[in-house]
């Protein structure tokens, strides 16, 4: 085997290991952190069919930088709106924190189930996430949010 062929083989092997390793690293990170998913399925010929998975780490990073990015716009409206939201939510934070602590400790279960003719809403705790499913006349919206994302929202409110 010539030196050139040997060097090319080694370089291709190193590149393959790097690409495979990067893929495994990304997959492991997503698997350990979880994924926020949104699925929309509307009935009818023009119905929307959307599935959007977003790694939880990306959502957490977005929550962490949201106040900074909002303030970079230089608008006082953003500060006023964040202050308004904080004022409305702040009295409820202790109760919400207690509720979330209990939800984390409890086994997987259906938390809320409301059924009416042609529509239903189900909220479940399953595998460390909150799952919300809304069905109406054959259309369905499902949202799955890992519980750890809620902690990021809490810290966002504390920084406002």
Tab-separated table of N, CA and C in Angstrom:
chain	number	residue	atom	x	y	z
A	1	UNK	N	0.853	-1.169	0.000
A	1	UNK	CA	0.000	0.000	0.000
A	1	UNK	C	0.900	1.233	0.000
A	2	UNK	N	0.552	2.190	-0.846
A	2	UNK	CA	1.376	3.390	-0.949
A	2	UNK	C	1.152	4.292	0.264
A	3	UNK	N	2.104	5.169	0.518
A	3	UNK	CA	1.997	6.105	1.636
A	3	UNK	C	0.769	7.011	1.495
A	4	UNK	N	0.484	7.443	0.270
A	4	UNK	CA	-0.666	8.312	0.034
A	4	UNK	C	-1.968	7.593	0.378
A	5	UNK	N	-2.099	6.349	-0.067
A	5	UNK	CA	-3.311	5.574	0.200
A	5	UNK	C	-3.454	5.299	1.699
A	6	UNK	N	-2.353	4.991	2.360
A	6	UNK	CA	-2.361	4.751	3.801
A	6	UNK	C	-2.793	6.022	4.554
A	7	UNK	N	-2.231	7.184	4.193
A	7	UNK	CA	-2.569	8.446	4.827
A	7	UNK	C	-4.036	8.806	4.588
A	8	UNK	N	-4.500	8.588	3.360
A	8	UNK	CA	-5.904	8.873	3.036
A	8	UNK	C	-6.828	7.983	3.851
A	9	UNK	N	-6.504	6.727	3.987
A	9	UNK	CA	-7.320	5.795	4.771
A	9	UNK	C	-7.379	6.217	6.237
A	10	UNK	N	-6.246	6.604	6.793
A	10	UNK	CA	-6.201	7.056	8.186
A	10	UNK	C	-7.042	8.323	8.355
A	11	UNK	N	-6.907	9.277	7.442
A	11	UNK	CA	-7.673	10.524	7.538
A	11	UNK	C	-9.173	10.282	7.415
A	12	UNK	N	-9.585	9.417	6.500
A	12	UNK	CA	-11.002	9.072	6.352
A	12	UNK	C	-11.511	8.376	7.620
A	13	UNK	N	-10.716	7.509	8.191
A	13	UNK	CA	-11.096	6.841	9.433
A	13	UNK	C	-11.269	7.821	10.578
A	14	UNK	N	-10.332	8.771	10.697
A	14	UNK	CA	-10.432	9.787	11.749
A	14	UNK	C	-11.681	10.638	11.543
A	15	UNK	N	-11.953	11.045	10.318
A	15	UNK	CA	-13.141	11.843	10.008
A	15	UNK	C	-14.416	11.073	10.352
A	16	UNK	N	-14.453	9.786	10.019
A	16	UNK	CA	-15.629	8.957	10.321
A	16	UNK	C	-15.851	8.865	11.823
A	17	UNK	N	-14.770	8.678	12.581
A	17	UNK	CA	-14.890	8.606	14.041
A	17	UNK	C	-15.397	9.927	14.610
A	18	UNK	N	-14.884	11.035	14.097
A	18	UNK	CA	-15.329	12.353	14.575
A	18	UNK	C	-16.809	12.595	14.285
A	19	UNK	N	-17.243	12.272	13.075
A	19	UNK	CA	-18.651	12.465	12.708
A	19	UNK	C	-19.537	11.555	13.545
A	20	UNK	N	-19.161	10.308	13.676
A	20	UNK	CA	-19.948	9.371	14.479
A	20	UNK	C	-19.968	9.806	15.940
A	21	UNK	N	-18.829	10.225	16.464
A	21	UNK	CA	-18.759	10.681	17.856
A	21	UNK	C	-19.621	11.904	18.098
A	22	UNK	N	-19.614	12.853	17.160
A	22	UNK	CA	-20.454	14.048	17.304
A	22	UNK	C	-21.929	13.665	17.303
A	23	UNK	N	-22.305	12.741	16.444
A	23	UNK	CA	-23.701	12.289	16.400
A	23	UNK	C	-24.119	11.622	17.691
A	24	UNK	N	-23.251	10.788	18.234
A	24	UNK	CA	-23.549	10.119	19.503
A	24	UNK	C	-23.642	11.131	20.633
A	25	UNK	N	-22.762	12.127	20.641
A	25	UNK	CA	-22.797	13.164	21.665
A	25	UNK	C	-24.100	13.951	21.617
A	26	UNK	N	-24.526	14.340	20.420
A	26	UNK	CA	-25.785	15.076	20.281
A	26	UNK	C	-26.960	14.203	20.712
A	27	UNK	N	-26.980	12.965	20.265
A	27	UNK	CA	-28.073	12.061	20.634
A	27	UNK	C	-28.119	11.835	22.144
A	28	UNK	N	-26.962	11.674	22.765
A	28	UNK	CA	-26.914	11.485	24.214
A	28	UNK	C	-27.390	12.709	24.970
A	29	UNK	N	-27.007	13.888	24.493
A	29	UNK	CA	-27.438	15.127	25.144
A	29	UNK	C	-28.947	15.283	25.051
A	30	UNK	N	-29.504	15.048	23.880
A	30	UNK	CA	-30.953	15.164	23.697
A	30	UNK	C	-31.673	14.121	24.542
A	31	UNK	N	-31.150	12.909	24.573
A	31	UNK	CA	-31.801	11.846	25.338
A	31	UNK	C	-31.785	12.137	26.830
A	32	UNK	N	-30.699	12.703	27.344
A	32	UNK	CA	-30.630	12.952	28.782
A	32	UNK	C	-31.408	14.195	29.193
A	33	UNK	N	-31.471	15.206	28.325
A	33	UNK	CA	-32.148	16.452	28.674
A	33	UNK	C	-33.629	16.425	28.335
A	34	UNK	N	-34.013	15.633	27.365
A	34	UNK	CA	-35.409	15.580	26.961
A	34	UNK	C	-35.676	16.467	25.754
A	35	UNK	N	-36.899	16.376	25.290
A	35	UNK	CA	-37.310	17.109	24.101
A	35	UNK	C	-38.682	17.721	24.356
A	36	UNK	N	-38.834	18.978	23.974
A	36	UNK	CA	-40.143	19.623	23.976
A	36	UNK	C	-40.747	19.328	22.610
A	37	UNK	N	-41.954	18.776	22.583
A	37	UNK	CA	-42.571	18.472	21.296
A	37	UNK	C	-43.935	19.139	21.178
A	38	UNK	N	-44.225	19.553	19.975
A	38	UNK	CA	-45.540	20.098	19.633
A	38	UNK	C	-46.008	19.347	18.400
A	39	UNK	N	-47.210	18.803	18.488
A	39	UNK	CA	-47.791	18.078	17.350
A	39	UNK	C	-49.192	18.630	17.121
A	40	UNK	N	-49.449	19.043	15.885
A	40	UNK	CA	-50.762	19.554	15.510
A	40	UNK	C	-51.240	18.739	14.324
A	41	UNK	N	-52.437	18.167	14.448
A	41	UNK	CA	-53.045	17.412	13.357
A	41	UNK	C	-54.478	17.898	13.197
A	42	UNK	N	-54.715	18.654	12.136
A	42	UNK	CA	-56.051	19.152	11.853
A	42	UNK	C	-56.692	18.286	10.785
A	43	UNK	N	-58.001	18.119	10.896
A	43	UNK	CA	-58.714	17.336	9.893
A	43	UNK	C	-59.061	18.236	8.712
A	44	UNK	N	-59.445	17.616	7.648
A	44	UNK	CA	-59.849	18.369	6.466
A	44	UNK	C	-58.748	18.422	5.430
A	45	UNK	N	-59.104	18.782	4.203
A	45	UNK	CA	-58.128	18.789	3.116
A	45	UNK	C	-57.017	19.820	3.308
A	46	UNK	N	-57.305	20.932	3.954
A	46	UNK	CA	-56.296	21.965	4.186
A	46	UNK	C	-55.764	21.933	5.613
A	47	UNK	N	-56.001	20.828	6.321
A	47	UNK	CA	-55.598	20.733	7.719
A	47	UNK	C	-54.088	20.713	7.889
A	48	UNK	N	-53.660	21.328	8.942
A	48	UNK	CA	-52.234	21.402	9.269
A	48	UNK	C	-51.780	20.088	9.886
A	49	UNK	N	-50.624	19.618	9.472
A	49	UNK	CA	-50.013	18.436	10.065
A	49	UNK	C	-48.580	18.813	10.419
A	50	UNK	N	-48.333	19.099	11.693
A	50	UNK	CA	-47.051	19.635	12.137
A	50	UNK	C	-46.517	18.812	13.292
A	51	UNK	N	-45.242	18.492	13.218
A	51	UNK	CA	-44.547	17.866	14.345
A	51	UNK	C	-43.253	18.632	14.541
A	52	UNK	N	-43.089	19.229	15.718
A	52	UNK	CA	-41.929	20.066	15.989
A	52	UNK	C	-41.244	19.610	17.276
A	53	UNK	N	-40.150	18.841	17.163
A	53	UNK	CA	-39.377	18.481	18.355
A	53	UNK	C	-38.246	19.493	18.556
A	54	UNK	N	-38.098	19.978	19.777
A	54	UNK	CA	-37.034	20.938	20.089
A	54	UNK	C	-36.284	20.411	21.315
A	55	UNK	N	-34.952	20.247	21.217
A	55	UNK	CA	-34.202	19.777	22.391
A	55	UNK	C	-34.433	20.691	23.597
A	56	UNK	N	-34.654	20.096	24.752
A	56	UNK	CA	-34.927	20.868	25.962
A	56	UNK	C	-33.780	21.817	26.294
A	57	UNK	N	-32.548	21.407	26.007
A	57	UNK	CA	-31.409	22.298	26.272
A	57	UNK	C	-31.513	23.586	25.474
A	58	UNK	N	-32.011	23.505	24.251
A	58	UNK	CA	-32.185	24.705	23.425
A	58	UNK	C	-33.266	25.610	24.003
A	59	UNK	N	-34.335	25.023	24.494
A	59	UNK	CA	-35.402	25.807	25.123
A	59	UNK	C	-34.877	26.478	26.392
A	60	UNK	N	-34.125	25.735	27.197
A	60	UNK	CA	-33.563	26.312	28.422
A	60	UNK	C	-32.613	27.461	28.113
A	61	UNK	N	-31.790	27.300	27.092
A	61	UNK	CA	-30.876	28.377	26.709
A	61	UNK	C	-31.650	29.597	26.224
A	62	UNK	N	-32.718	29.371	25.483
A	62	UNK	CA	-33.549	30.481	25.005
A	62	UNK	C	-34.194	31.223	26.154
A	63	UNK	N	-34.664	30.484	27.155
A	63	UNK	CA	-35.265	31.115	28.339
A	63	UNK	C	-34.219	31.941	29.072
A	64	UNK	N	-33.004	31.418	29.158
A	64	UNK	CA	-31.945	32.114	29.895
A	64	UNK	C	-31.562	33.441	29.243
A	65	UNK	N	-31.556	33.492	27.913
A	65	UNK	CA	-31.129	34.717	27.236
A	65	UNK	C	-32.292	35.614	26.831
A	66	UNK	N	-33.515	35.180	27.018
A	66	UNK	CA	-34.675	35.961	26.582
A	66	UNK	C	-34.696	37.379	27.144
A	67	UNK	N	-34.469	37.582	28.442
A	67	UNK	CA	-34.508	38.959	28.941
A	67	UNK	C	-33.433	39.846	28.318
A	68	UNK	N	-32.259	39.286	28.105
A	68	UNK	CA	-31.162	40.064	27.517
A	68	UNK	C	-31.507	40.457	26.084
A	69	UNK	N	-31.996	39.510	25.314
A	69	UNK	CA	-32.354	39.786	23.923
A	69	UNK	C	-33.491	40.794	23.855
A	70	UNK	N	-34.475	40.640	24.737
A	70	UNK	CA	-35.599	41.581	24.737
A	70	UNK	C	-35.136	42.993	25.050
A	71	UNK	N	-34.214	43.121	25.985
A	71	UNK	CA	-33.731	44.459	26.363
A	71	UNK	C	-32.829	45.066	25.293
A	72	UNK	N	-32.184	44.229	24.485
A	72	UNK	CA	-31.341	44.747	23.400
A	72	UNK	C	-32.171	45.517	22.383
A	73	UNK	N	-33.460	45.195	22.297
A	73	UNK	CA	-34.344	45.910	21.390
A	73	UNK	C	-34.564	47.342	21.829
A	74	UNK	N	-34.264	47.650	23.086
A	74	UNK	CA	-34.355	49.013	23.584
A	74	UNK	C	-35.767	49.495	23.836
A	75	UNK	N	-36.731	48.619	23.852
A	75	UNK	CA	-38.113	49.040	24.047
A	75	UNK	C	-38.493	48.972	25.522
A	76	UNK	N	-39.098	50.034	26.002
A	76	UNK	CA	-39.602	50.037	27.376
A	76	UNK	C	-40.835	49.149	27.509
A	77	UNK	N	-41.491	48.869	26.387
A	77	UNK	CA	-42.675	48.015	26.423
A	77	UNK	C	-42.345	46.628	26.940
A	78	UNK	N	-41.176	46.115	26.573
A	78	UNK	CA	-40.774	44.774	27.011
A	78	UNK	C	-40.621	44.751	28.527
A	79	UNK	N	-39.925	45.748	29.084
A	79	UNK	CA	-39.748	45.804	30.536
A	79	UNK	C	-41.082	45.918	31.257
A	80	UNK	N	-41.964	46.742	30.720
A	80	UNK	CA	-43.286	46.908	31.356
A	80	UNK	C	-44.083	45.611	31.303
A	81	UNK	N	-44.024	44.928	30.157
A	81	UNK	CA	-44.781	43.687	30.019
A	81	UNK	C	-44.226	42.599	30.933
A	82	UNK	N	-42.910	42.470	31.012
A	82	UNK	CA	-42.310	41.481	31.916
A	82	UNK	C	-42.654	41.794	33.373
A	83	UNK	N	-42.632	43.064	33.733
A	83	UNK	CA	-42.996	43.459	35.106
A	83	UNK	C	-44.461	43.143	35.381
A	84	UNK	N	-45.325	43.358	34.402
A	84	UNK	CA	-46.752	43.055	34.571
A	84	UNK	C	-46.972	41.557	34.774
A	85	UNK	N	-46.290	40.755	33.950
A	85	UNK	CA	-46.420	39.301	34.074
A	85	UNK	C	-45.922	38.840	35.438
A	86	UNK	N	-44.773	39.355	35.856
A	86	UNK	CA	-44.236	38.974	37.167
A	86	UNK	C	-45.203	39.352	38.287
A	87	UNK	N	-45.776	40.553	38.227
A	87	UNK	CA	-46.716	40.997	39.260
A	87	UNK	C	-47.941	40.090	39.324
A	88	UNK	N	-48.409	39.618	38.173
A	88	UNK	CA	-49.581	38.744	38.165
A	88	UNK	C	-49.259	37.347	38.678
A	89	UNK	N	-48.071	36.858	38.369
A	89	UNK	CA	-47.724	35.473	38.724
A	89	UNK	C	-47.134	35.358	40.122
A	90	UNK	N	-46.448	36.390	40.574
A	90	UNK	CA	-45.705	36.300	41.836
A	90	UNK	C	-46.532	35.798	43.027
A	91	UNK	N	-47.773	36.259	43.218
A	91	UNK	CA	-48.526	35.725	44.365
A	91	UNK	C	-48.787	34.223	44.276
A	92	UNK	N	-48.766	33.692	43.089
A	92	UNK	CA	-49.058	32.277	42.893
A	92	UNK	C	-47.812	31.397	42.921
A	93	UNK	N	-46.624	31.982	42.899
A	93	UNK	CA	-45.393	31.193	42.807
A	93	UNK	C	-45.225	30.161	43.925
A	94	UNK	N	-45.459	30.514	45.203
A	94	UNK	CA	-45.296	29.475	46.242
A	94	UNK	C	-46.211	28.271	46.016
A	95	UNK	N	-47.458	28.529	45.643
A	95	UNK	CA	-48.386	27.419	45.395
A	95	UNK	C	-47.948	26.610	44.179
A	96	UNK	N	-47.502	27.297	43.131
A	96	UNK	CA	-47.038	26.592	41.932
A	96	UNK	C	-45.793	25.763	42.211
A	97	UNK	N	-44.873	26.307	43.004
A	97	UNK	CA	-43.665	25.555	43.351
A	97	UNK	C	-44.027	24.299	44.134
A	98	UNK	N	-44.944	24.425	45.088
A	98	UNK	CA	-45.376	23.261	45.858
A	98	UNK	C	-46.047	22.227	44.978
A	99	UNK	N	-46.888	22.688	44.070
A	99	UNK	CA	-47.568	21.784	43.149
A	99	UNK	C	-46.566	21.051	42.260
A	100	UNK	N	-45.607	21.779	41.728
A	100	UNK	CA	-44.600	21.148	40.866
A	100	UNK	C	-43.731	20.161	41.637
A	101	UNK	N	-43.397	20.484	42.883
A	101	UNK	CA	-42.637	19.531	43.703
A	101	UNK	C	-43.416	18.233	43.882
A	102	UNK	N	-44.716	18.349	44.143
A	102	UNK	CA	-45.541	17.157	44.323
A	102	UNK	C	-45.675	16.378	43.016
A	103	UNK	N	-45.818	17.080	41.909
A	103	UNK	CA	-45.921	16.406	40.615
A	103	UNK	C	-44.633	15.661	40.305
A	104	UNK	N	-43.487	16.250	40.628
A	104	UNK	CA	-42.207	15.565	40.397
A	104	UNK	C	-42.119	14.278	41.219
A	105	UNK	N	-42.611	14.315	42.449
A	105	UNK	CA	-42.508	13.156	43.343
A	105	UNK	C	-43.507	12.054	43.011
A	106	UNK	N	-44.633	12.405	42.458
A	106	UNK	CA	-45.683	11.411	42.243
A	106	UNK	C	-45.346	10.501	41.056
A	107	UNK	N	-45.916	9.310	41.037
A	107	UNK	CA	-45.698	8.429	39.886
A	107	UNK	C	-46.452	8.979	38.669
A	108	UNK	N	-46.144	8.426	37.505
A	108	UNK	CA	-46.850	8.836	36.297
A	108	UNK	C	-48.353	8.652	36.485
A	109	UNK	N	-49.117	9.655	36.054
A	109	UNK	CA	-50.563	9.606	36.255
A	109	UNK	C	-51.249	10.630	35.369
A	110	UNK	N	-52.550	10.442	35.209
A	110	UNK	CA	-53.378	11.445	34.548
A	110	UNK	C	-53.746	12.484	35.600
A	111	UNK	N	-53.432	13.741	35.329
A	111	UNK	CA	-53.693	14.825	36.275
A	111	UNK	C	-55.063	15.447	36.059
A	112	UNK	N	-55.442	15.622	34.802
A	112	UNK	CA	-56.731	16.222	34.459
A	112	UNK	C	-57.266	15.515	33.224
A	113	UNK	N	-58.560	15.226	33.257
A	113	UNK	CA	-59.207	14.667	32.076
A	113	UNK	C	-60.612	15.226	31.992
A	114	UNK	N	-60.881	15.971	30.946
A	114	UNK	CA	-62.181	16.578	30.730
A	114	UNK	C	-62.676	16.126	29.366
A	115	UNK	N	-63.869	15.562	29.360
A	115	UNK	CA	-64.425	15.069	28.112
A	115	UNK	C	-65.811	15.655	27.914
A	116	UNK	N	-66.061	16.127	26.717
A	116	UNK	CA	-67.364	16.641	26.323
A	116	UNK	C	-67.636	16.118	24.924
A	117	UNK	N	-68.866	16.262	24.452
A	117	UNK	CA	-69.132	15.807	23.083
A	117	UNK	C	-68.197	16.508	22.085
A	118	UNK	N	-67.535	15.730	21.271
A	118	UNK	CA	-66.646	16.211	20.216
A	118	UNK	C	-65.375	16.881	20.700
A	119	UNK	N	-65.062	16.837	21.990
A	119	UNK	CA	-63.821	17.460	22.453
A	119	UNK	C	-63.360	16.843	23.766
A	120	UNK	N	-62.036	16.897	23.974
A	120	UNK	CA	-61.483	16.409	25.236
A	120	UNK	C	-60.142	17.077	25.494
A	121	UNK	N	-59.806	17.138	26.776
A	121	UNK	CA	-58.518	17.660	27.219
A	121	UNK	C	-57.968	16.676	28.238
A	122	UNK	N	-56.703	16.271	28.038
A	122	UNK	CA	-56.050	15.359	28.969
A	122	UNK	C	-54.677	15.934	29.305
A	123	UNK	N	-54.383	16.010	30.607
A	123	UNK	CA	-53.073	16.450	31.080
A	123	UNK	C	-52.502	15.307	31.908
A	124	UNK	N	-51.281	14.857	31.532
A	124	UNK	CA	-50.656	13.732	32.218
A	124	UNK	C	-49.242	14.087	32.631
A	125	UNK	N	-48.802	13.413	33.683
A	125	UNK	CA	-47.377	13.415	34.021
A	125	UNK	C	-46.871	12.051	33.576
A	126	UNK	N	-45.867	12.073	32.699
A	126	UNK	CA	-45.336	10.810	32.196
A	126	UNK	C	-43.866	10.963	31.885
A	127	UNK	N	-43.056	10.100	32.450
A	127	UNK	CA	-41.608	10.062	32.194
A	127	UNK	C	-40.939	11.415	32.403
A	128	UNK	N	-41.261	12.102	33.488
A	128	UNK	CA	-40.597	13.365	33.815
A	128	UNK	C	-41.047	14.543	32.980
A	129	UNK	N	-42.213	14.423	32.356
A	129	UNK	CA	-42.720	15.506	31.513
A	129	UNK	C	-44.213	15.684	31.740
A	130	UNK	N	-44.688	16.866	31.384
A	130	UNK	CA	-46.118	17.133	31.378
A	130	UNK	C	-46.586	17.017	29.934
A	131	UNK	N	-47.619	16.223	29.720
A	131	UNK	CA	-48.185	16.035	28.389
A	131	UNK	C	-49.599	16.603	28.375
A	132	UNK	N	-49.878	17.441	27.402
A	132	UNK	CA	-51.206	18.026	27.251
A	132	UNK	C	-51.725	17.627	25.872
A	133	UNK	N	-52.913	17.038	25.847
A	133	UNK	CA	-53.530	16.644	24.578
A	133	UNK	C	-54.938	17.230	24.512
A	134	UNK	N	-55.200	17.969	23.456
A	134	UNK	CA	-56.517	18.569	23.235
A	134	UNK	C	-57.047	18.047	21.913
A	135	UNK	N	-58.255	17.499	21.945
A	135	UNK	CA	-58.895	17.007	20.728
A	135	UNK	C	-60.234	17.709	20.563
A	136	UNK	N	-60.502	18.122	19.323
A	136	UNK	CA	-61.779	18.760	19.028
A	136	UNK	C	-62.176	18.427	17.601
A	137	UNK	N	-63.294	17.769	17.467
A	137	UNK	CA	-63.840	17.405	16.156
A	137	UNK	C	-62.793	16.756	15.241
A	138	UNK	N	-62.043	15.835	15.784
A	138	UNK	CA	-61.061	15.105	14.996
A	138	UNK	C	-59.699	15.758	14.898
A	139	UNK	N	-59.585	17.018	15.227
A	139	UNK	CA	-58.290	17.686	15.228
A	139	UNK	C	-57.638	17.472	16.585
A	140	UNK	N	-56.310	17.444	16.580
A	140	UNK	CA	-55.583	17.154	17.818
A	140	UNK	C	-54.357	18.052	17.943
A	141	UNK	N	-54.125	18.535	19.173
A	141	UNK	CA	-52.907	19.267	19.509
A	141	UNK	C	-52.302	18.575	20.723
A	142	UNK	N	-51.024	18.238	20.621
A	142	UNK	CA	-50.312	17.612	21.735
A	142	UNK	C	-49.043	18.404	22.016
A	143	UNK	N	-48.797	18.678	23.290
A	143	UNK	CA	-47.590	19.382	23.707
A	143	UNK	C	-46.974	18.571	24.846
A	144	UNK	N	-45.675	18.302	24.751
A	144	UNK	CA	-44.949	17.596	25.809
A	144	UNK	C	-43.794	18.488	26.248
A	145	UNK	N	-43.756	18.786	27.562
A	145	UNK	CA	-42.733	19.670	28.119
A	145	UNK	C	-42.082	18.979	29.318
A	146	UNK	N	-40.757	18.745	29.256
A	146	UNK	CA	-40.085	18.182	30.434
A	146	UNK	C	-40.251	19.112	31.643
A	147	UNK	N	-40.426	18.538	32.815
A	147	UNK	CA	-40.626	19.337	34.026
A	147	UNK	C	-39.463	20.291	34.298
A	148	UNK	N	-38.266	19.949	33.871
A	148	UNK	CA	-37.108	20.808	34.141
A	148	UNK	C	-37.218	22.148	33.426
A	149	UNK	N	-37.990	22.232	32.345
A	149	UNK	CA	-38.191	23.494	31.633
A	149	UNK	C	-38.912	24.491	32.530
A	150	UNK	N	-39.803	24.007	33.366
A	150	UNK	CA	-40.555	24.884	34.263
A	150	UNK	C	-39.612	25.603	35.223
A	151	UNK	N	-38.558	24.932	35.645
A	151	UNK	CA	-37.573	25.574	36.519
A	151	UNK	C	-36.906	26.762	35.817
A	152	UNK	N	-36.654	26.618	34.525
A	152	UNK	CA	-36.076	27.717	33.763
A	152	UNK	C	-37.014	28.905	33.680
A	153	UNK	N	-38.316	28.631	33.545
A	153	UNK	CA	-39.282	29.725	33.513
A	153	UNK	C	-39.334	30.445	34.858
A	154	UNK	N	-39.233	29.669	35.937
A	154	UNK	CA	-39.231	30.271	37.272
A	154	UNK	C	-38.024	31.195	37.444
A	155	UNK	N	-36.863	30.739	37.011
A	155	UNK	CA	-35.673	31.585	37.158
A	155	UNK	C	-35.770	32.814	36.258
A	156	UNK	N	-36.433	32.699	35.128
A	156	UNK	CA	-36.654	33.861	34.263
A	156	UNK	C	-37.475	34.914	34.987
A	157	UNK	N	-38.533	34.478	35.658
A	157	UNK	CA	-39.367	35.431	36.396
A	157	UNK	C	-38.601	36.086	37.563
A	158	UNK	N	-37.708	35.323	38.168
A	158	UNK	CA	-36.943	35.883	39.278
A	158	UNK	C	-35.959	36.954	38.816
A	159	UNK	N	-35.526	36.879	37.550
A	159	UNK	CA	-34.574	37.866	37.048
A	159	UNK	C	-35.237	39.111	36.468
A	160	UNK	N	-36.534	39.068	36.305
A	160	UNK	CA	-37.237	40.212	35.701
A	160	UNK	C	-37.279	41.362	36.694
